[in-house]
Short mmCIF file of C-alpha atoms in Angstrom, two decimals:
data_model
loop_
_atom_site.label_atom_id
_atom_site.label_comp_id
_atom_site.label_asym_id
_atom_site.label_seq_id
_atom_site.Cartn_x
_atom_site.Cartn_y
_atom_site.Cartn_z
CA MET A 718 140.88 141.10 13.64
CA LYS A 719 137.67 139.92 15.34
CA LEU A 720 138.02 137.40 18.24
CA THR A 721 135.34 134.81 19.02
CA ARG A 722 134.31 134.44 22.58
CA PHE A 723 136.28 131.08 22.90
CA THR A 724 139.51 132.62 21.35
CA LEU A 725 139.21 135.51 23.84
CA LEU A 726 139.05 133.11 26.75
CA LEU A 727 142.09 131.20 25.48
CA VAL A 728 143.95 134.46 25.29
CA LEU A 729 142.94 135.44 28.82
CA ALA A 730 143.96 132.04 30.19
CA ALA A 731 147.33 132.28 28.65
CA PHE A 732 147.90 135.67 30.34
CA VAL A 733 146.89 134.19 33.74
CA LEU A 734 149.24 131.19 33.32
CA ALA A 735 152.09 133.48 32.35
CA ALA A 736 151.53 135.54 35.36
CA CYS A 737 151.56 132.56 37.70
CA ALA A 738 154.53 130.91 36.10
CA PRO A 739 157.66 130.93 38.43
CA GLN A 740 160.21 133.72 37.62
CA GLY A 741 163.57 132.03 37.72
CA ALA A 742 165.53 135.36 37.64
CA SER A 743 163.94 136.68 40.89
CA PRO A 744 166.31 136.91 43.94
CA THR A 745 163.74 135.08 46.26
CA ALA A 746 163.39 132.12 44.10
CA LYS A 747 166.95 131.27 43.31
CA SER A 748 168.51 128.35 45.12
CA LEU A 749 170.81 128.96 48.05
CA THR A 750 174.09 127.20 48.84
CA ASP A 751 173.77 125.49 52.27
CA VAL A 752 176.54 126.37 54.64
CA ARG A 753 177.01 124.81 58.05
CA LEU A 754 179.04 127.20 60.28
CA PRO A 755 180.60 125.89 63.54
CA VAL A 756 181.29 128.41 66.06
CA GLY A 757 182.59 126.39 69.07
CA TYR A 758 180.34 127.45 71.86
CA ILE A 759 176.82 127.40 73.02
CA PRO A 760 174.10 130.03 71.70
CA ASN A 761 175.10 133.33 73.20
CA VAL A 762 174.54 137.02 72.53
CA GLN A 763 178.18 137.28 71.66
CA PHE A 764 177.20 135.59 68.28
CA ALA A 765 174.84 138.60 67.44
CA PRO A 766 176.68 139.52 64.13
CA MET A 767 175.91 135.95 62.64
CA TYR A 768 172.33 135.98 63.95
CA VAL A 769 171.98 139.44 62.32
CA ALA A 770 173.64 138.25 59.01
CA ILE A 771 171.06 135.41 58.86
CA ASP A 772 167.96 137.34 60.06
CA LYS A 773 168.64 140.54 57.85
CA GLY A 774 169.44 138.38 54.72
CA PHE A 775 172.98 139.40 54.37
CA PHE A 776 174.07 135.77 53.90
CA ALA A 777 171.04 135.10 51.57
CA GLU A 778 171.98 138.15 49.35
CA GLU A 779 175.32 136.37 48.83
CA GLY A 780 173.35 133.10 47.84
CA LEU A 781 173.99 131.40 51.09
CA ASN A 782 171.90 129.57 53.42
CA VAL A 783 173.92 129.54 56.60
CA THR A 784 173.08 127.57 59.78
CA ILE A 785 175.08 127.81 62.88
CA ASP A 786 176.53 124.75 64.57
CA TYR A 787 177.75 124.87 68.15
CA SER A 788 180.62 122.25 68.34
CA MET A 789 184.15 121.93 69.61
CA GLU A 790 186.77 124.26 67.97
CA ASN A 791 189.51 121.72 67.52
CA ASP A 792 187.24 119.25 65.82
CA ASN A 793 186.10 121.92 63.47
CA VAL A 794 189.69 122.84 62.49
CA ALA A 795 190.25 119.18 61.61
CA LEU A 796 186.98 119.01 59.58
CA VAL A 797 187.65 122.15 57.61
CA GLY A 798 191.23 120.90 56.98
CA ALA A 799 189.84 117.57 55.84
CA GLY A 800 187.36 119.31 53.49
CA GLN A 801 184.34 117.88 55.28
CA LEU A 802 183.38 121.52 56.22
CA SER A 803 183.90 124.62 54.13
CA PHE A 804 183.93 127.16 56.99
CA ALA A 805 184.25 127.57 60.77
CA ILE A 806 184.81 130.34 63.37
CA VAL A 807 188.01 129.51 65.32
CA SER A 808 190.76 131.36 67.30
CA GLY A 809 194.05 132.15 65.37
CA GLU A 810 196.25 129.75 67.34
CA GLN A 811 194.03 126.86 66.25
CA VAL A 812 195.00 127.74 62.63
CA ILE A 813 198.78 127.83 63.28
CA MET A 814 198.59 124.46 65.19
CA GLY A 815 196.49 123.02 62.42
CA ARG A 816 198.91 123.99 59.71
CA ALA A 817 201.77 122.62 61.85
CA LYS A 818 200.03 119.32 61.60
CA GLY A 819 199.65 119.58 57.83
CA LEU A 820 195.93 120.73 57.68
CA PRO A 821 195.47 123.22 54.73
CA VAL A 822 193.29 125.63 56.74
CA VAL A 823 193.30 129.42 55.97
CA TYR A 824 192.07 132.28 58.08
CA VAL A 825 190.17 134.70 55.78
CA ALA A 826 188.62 137.29 57.94
CA ALA A 827 189.21 138.43 61.47
CA TRP A 828 186.19 138.93 63.65
CA TYR A 829 187.73 139.95 67.00
CA GLN A 830 190.28 142.72 66.52
CA GLN A 831 191.35 142.57 70.15
CA PHE A 832 192.30 139.23 71.80
CA PRO A 833 189.37 138.67 74.18
CA VAL A 834 191.16 136.91 77.17
CA ALA A 835 192.14 138.62 80.24
CA VAL A 836 192.91 137.94 83.92
CA ALA A 837 190.41 139.29 86.48
CA ALA A 838 190.80 139.55 90.24
CA LYS A 839 188.67 141.21 93.01
CA LYS A 840 190.05 144.71 93.72
CA GLU A 841 191.09 143.66 97.27
CA GLN A 842 193.59 141.17 95.78
CA ASN A 843 195.71 144.09 94.31
CA ILE A 844 196.41 142.12 91.12
CA ARG A 845 196.59 144.92 88.54
CA GLN A 846 199.51 143.82 86.22
CA PRO A 847 200.93 140.50 85.07
CA ALA A 848 203.93 140.64 87.64
CA ASP A 849 201.42 140.64 90.45
CA LEU A 850 200.28 137.15 89.61
CA LYS A 851 203.56 135.68 90.98
CA GLY A 852 202.79 133.15 93.82
CA LYS A 853 199.00 133.66 93.24
CA ARG A 854 196.44 130.81 92.72
CA VAL A 855 194.94 131.40 89.30
CA ALA A 856 191.69 129.71 88.10
CA ILE A 857 191.65 128.68 84.46
CA PRO A 858 189.33 126.43 82.35
CA GLY A 859 192.24 124.23 81.66
CA PRO A 860 195.72 124.02 80.04
CA TYR A 861 194.11 124.41 76.47
CA GLY A 862 192.61 126.81 74.11
CA ALA A 863 192.85 130.71 73.65
CA SER A 864 192.43 131.24 77.43
CA TYR A 865 195.60 129.29 78.24
CA VAL A 866 197.62 130.90 75.17
CA GLY A 867 196.46 134.30 76.47
CA PHE A 868 197.51 133.49 80.08
CA ARG A 869 200.99 132.34 78.94
CA ALA A 870 201.37 135.56 76.90
CA LEU A 871 200.79 137.58 80.16
CA LEU A 872 203.19 135.48 82.23
CA HIS A 873 205.77 135.95 79.39
CA SER A 874 205.38 139.73 79.46
CA ALA A 875 206.25 139.81 83.13
CA GLY A 876 209.09 137.34 82.83
CA LEU A 877 207.15 134.71 84.76
CA GLN A 878 207.06 130.91 84.26
CA GLU A 879 204.05 128.83 84.87
CA THR A 880 205.75 127.43 87.95
CA ASP A 881 205.65 130.90 89.48
CA VAL A 882 201.87 130.64 89.87
CA ILE A 883 199.48 127.96 91.23
CA LEU A 884 197.32 127.04 88.22
CA ASP A 885 193.89 125.66 89.17
CA SER A 886 191.80 124.03 86.38
CA VAL A 887 188.22 124.76 87.20
CA GLY A 888 186.38 124.38 84.01
CA PHE A 889 183.96 127.17 83.36
CA THR A 890 183.32 128.08 86.94
CA GLN A 891 185.67 130.96 87.24
CA VAL A 892 182.83 133.26 88.40
CA GLU A 893 181.98 131.04 91.40
CA THR A 894 185.69 130.43 92.15
CA LEU A 895 186.55 134.07 92.38
CA ALA A 896 183.34 135.10 94.15
CA THR A 897 184.08 132.54 96.97
CA ASP A 898 187.88 133.28 96.91
CA ARG A 899 188.91 129.76 96.16
CA ALA A 900 191.38 131.48 93.77
CA GLN A 901 192.90 134.98 93.88
CA ALA A 902 192.73 135.48 90.10
CA GLY A 903 191.01 133.80 87.11
CA VAL A 904 191.61 133.59 83.33
CA VAL A 905 188.38 134.99 81.79
CA TYR A 906 186.94 136.41 78.65
CA ILE A 907 186.62 140.08 78.84
CA ALA A 908 182.92 140.19 77.72
CA ASN A 909 181.91 137.42 80.08
CA GLU A 910 183.11 136.68 83.67
CA PRO A 911 184.06 140.32 84.63
CA ILE A 912 180.60 141.54 83.80
CA GLN A 913 179.00 138.72 85.75
CA LEU A 914 181.21 139.48 88.82
CA GLU A 915 180.42 143.23 88.77
CA ALA A 916 176.67 142.56 88.51
CA GLN A 917 176.92 140.33 91.54
CA GLY A 918 178.57 143.00 93.45
CA TYR A 919 182.24 142.13 93.17
CA PRO A 920 184.36 144.98 91.65
CA VAL A 921 187.19 143.55 89.65
CA ASP A 922 190.58 144.55 88.13
CA VAL A 923 191.00 143.22 84.64
CA ILE A 924 194.45 142.62 82.95
CA ARG A 925 193.82 142.50 79.19
CA VAL A 926 196.19 140.30 77.17
CA SER A 927 195.86 142.76 74.25
CA ASP A 928 197.40 145.56 76.41
CA TYR A 929 200.63 143.57 76.59
CA LEU A 930 200.80 141.53 73.31
CA SER A 931 198.77 141.39 70.10
CA LEU A 932 197.69 137.97 69.28
CA VAL A 933 195.31 136.64 66.65
CA ALA A 934 191.72 136.03 67.88
CA ASN A 935 188.60 134.53 66.49
CA GLY A 936 187.91 134.64 62.78
CA LEU A 937 186.46 132.79 59.77
CA ILE A 938 188.58 130.00 58.34
CA THR A 939 188.12 128.00 55.23
CA ASN A 940 190.63 125.55 53.38
CA GLU A 941 192.83 125.78 50.37
CA LYS A 942 190.62 123.58 48.28
CA THR A 943 187.50 125.75 48.69
CA ILE A 944 189.51 128.88 47.94
CA GLN A 945 190.91 127.32 44.74
CA GLU A 946 187.71 125.88 43.53
CA ASN A 947 185.16 128.28 44.73
CA PRO A 948 186.70 131.77 45.60
CA ALA A 949 183.26 133.37 45.09
CA LEU A 950 181.85 131.30 47.95
CA VAL A 951 184.58 132.43 50.19
CA ARG A 952 184.12 136.09 49.23
CA GLY A 953 180.34 135.81 49.90
CA MET A 954 180.79 134.31 53.35
CA VAL A 955 183.40 137.07 54.30
CA ARG A 956 180.97 139.81 52.95
CA GLY A 957 178.01 138.34 54.84
CA LEU A 958 179.84 138.02 58.03
CA LEU A 959 181.36 141.44 57.98
CA ARG A 960 177.93 142.99 57.20
CA GLY A 961 176.57 141.41 60.29
CA ILE A 962 179.35 142.68 62.36
CA GLN A 963 179.07 146.25 61.12
CA TYR A 964 175.25 146.18 61.40
CA THR A 965 175.57 145.01 65.00
CA ILE A 966 178.00 147.65 65.85
CA ASP A 967 175.74 150.30 64.31
CA HIS A 968 172.44 148.83 65.73
CA PRO A 969 173.08 147.11 68.95
CA ASP A 970 169.65 147.28 70.44
CA GLU A 971 168.14 145.66 67.16
CA ALA A 972 170.92 143.14 67.17
CA TYR A 973 170.00 142.21 70.69
CA GLU A 974 166.22 141.77 69.80
CA ILE A 975 167.35 139.54 66.91
CA SER A 976 169.61 137.44 69.08
CA LYS A 977 166.50 136.59 71.17
CA LYS A 978 165.30 134.45 68.20
CA TYR A 979 168.34 132.37 68.24
CA VAL A 980 169.27 132.14 72.05
CA GLU A 981 166.51 130.48 74.04
CA THR A 982 167.61 131.64 77.28
CA LEU A 983 168.20 135.32 76.30
CA PRO A 984 164.65 136.46 76.88
CA GLN A 985 164.73 135.28 80.49
CA ALA A 986 168.23 136.58 81.08
CA ASP A 987 169.21 139.68 82.93
CA GLU A 988 168.86 142.35 80.17
CA LYS A 989 171.20 144.67 81.67
CA VAL A 990 173.97 142.23 82.02
CA GLN A 991 173.43 140.74 78.55
CA LYS A 992 173.48 144.04 76.90
CA GLN A 993 176.70 144.88 78.63
CA VAL A 994 178.15 141.57 77.29
CA LEU A 995 177.10 142.68 73.86
CA ALA A 996 178.47 146.29 74.30
CA THR A 997 181.87 144.96 75.57
CA SER A 998 182.10 142.52 72.71
CA ILE A 999 181.39 145.20 70.11
CA GLU A 1000 184.44 147.12 71.47
CA LEU A 1001 186.61 143.98 70.71
CA TRP A 1002 185.33 143.80 67.15
CA LYS A 1003 185.80 147.42 66.03
CA ALA A 1004 188.40 148.31 63.41
CA ASP A 1005 189.22 150.80 60.79
CA ARG A 1006 188.81 147.97 58.34
CA LEU A 1007 186.73 145.07 59.53
CA GLY A 1008 188.06 141.55 58.88
CA TYR A 1009 191.69 142.63 58.50
CA SER A 1010 194.41 140.37 59.93
CA ASP A 1011 197.29 142.17 61.52
CA PRO A 1012 200.59 140.51 60.43
CA THR A 1013 202.27 141.48 63.67
CA ALA A 1014 199.60 139.55 65.58
CA TRP A 1015 200.23 136.41 63.56
CA GLU A 1016 204.00 136.66 64.03
CA ASN A 1017 203.48 137.04 67.81
CA THR A 1018 201.23 134.17 68.05
CA ASN A 1019 203.52 131.98 65.98
CA LYS A 1020 206.44 132.84 68.13
CA LEU A 1021 204.51 132.27 71.42
CA LEU A 1022 203.26 128.80 70.28
CA VAL A 1023 206.85 127.75 69.66
CA GLU A 1024 207.86 129.11 73.16
CA MET A 1025 205.08 127.07 74.75
CA GLY A 1026 206.11 123.87 72.87
CA TRP A 1027 202.74 123.62 71.17
CA ILE A 1028 204.54 123.61 67.78
CA GLU A 1029 208.12 122.60 67.04
CA GLN A 1030 208.92 125.45 64.74
CA PRO A 1031 207.07 128.52 63.25
CA VAL A 1032 204.71 127.80 60.41
CA ASP A 1033 204.76 129.55 57.00
CA LEU A 1034 202.30 132.50 57.80
CA SER A 1035 202.03 133.37 54.17
CA LYS A 1036 199.68 130.40 53.70
CA ALA A 1037 198.04 130.67 57.10
CA TYR A 1038 195.89 133.76 56.59
CA ARG A 1039 194.72 136.13 53.80
CA ASN A 1040 193.41 139.66 53.62
CA ASP A 1041 192.52 139.60 49.86
CA PHE A 1042 188.87 138.26 50.43
CA LEU A 1043 187.98 141.42 52.31
CA PRO A 1044 185.69 143.93 50.49
CA GLU A 1045 187.55 146.92 48.84
CA ARG A 1046 187.83 149.94 50.86
CA GLU A 1047 185.41 152.75 50.00
CA GLU A 1048 187.02 155.92 48.99
#
């Protein structure tokens, strides 16, 4: 068939328009579900797995546009429980306490496999086991949160009561308090204050809670409504987070560089110290199966909270956490 010049131009124009038309099936063009993820702290290199999951597109590959929100942990539990948020990163005891109040929150992926709280003391104090704390002044942020739960676990392991020590609420000034000997020991996070003290020339002994009692640490929570109505969303969040954790474990230097995009103060910080913070954190995250919740840790935490008087009776743990949203093991 012979085409006129005009007809030929129309055909060419049609090809051009077809080539420029949006391709709805392409992964880059599909719409993403917005997810606000509260983490309960200020921007910090310890959140590298989430920065990595965002930066490397692990969340986006699950159809998610995740933004990190730095806000208070107890507020986040209430918001997730009320259905105003779909997800948050919180510590395990907050889930148990939330469920004791009737909040339908569910822990769906463990991030920290080892409880990150410890007691640190200068080596000259000779405080090397929980029993050595008797009669000592101990600095603590305050009688709340995971740090206080961990401290009570250490006292319990030594048969001590809170009245056996002098507890001094100092906010988050444990480094200065211990460096100037205003307290003989301090309740700290393993990947934070001990590293800072060592960097300032103060060798310390560290008594890890996890060496004495397995407790549930930080992880991803959602609520029963989200699980029922959108299990694929939950599964995608879990996969994205765990990929971020695994990539950070495998590529710590790259993860550190990625974190600089999200933590404004990191480029100016002491790189040696901050890389040690990340390396120490990574050791707390490692597991044979990332994301797995240990039933024993949940039982211990449940029982400890009753003994502390924070809940009246143990909660039903069968509804408090789940492992079935984790990716299947590779054979």
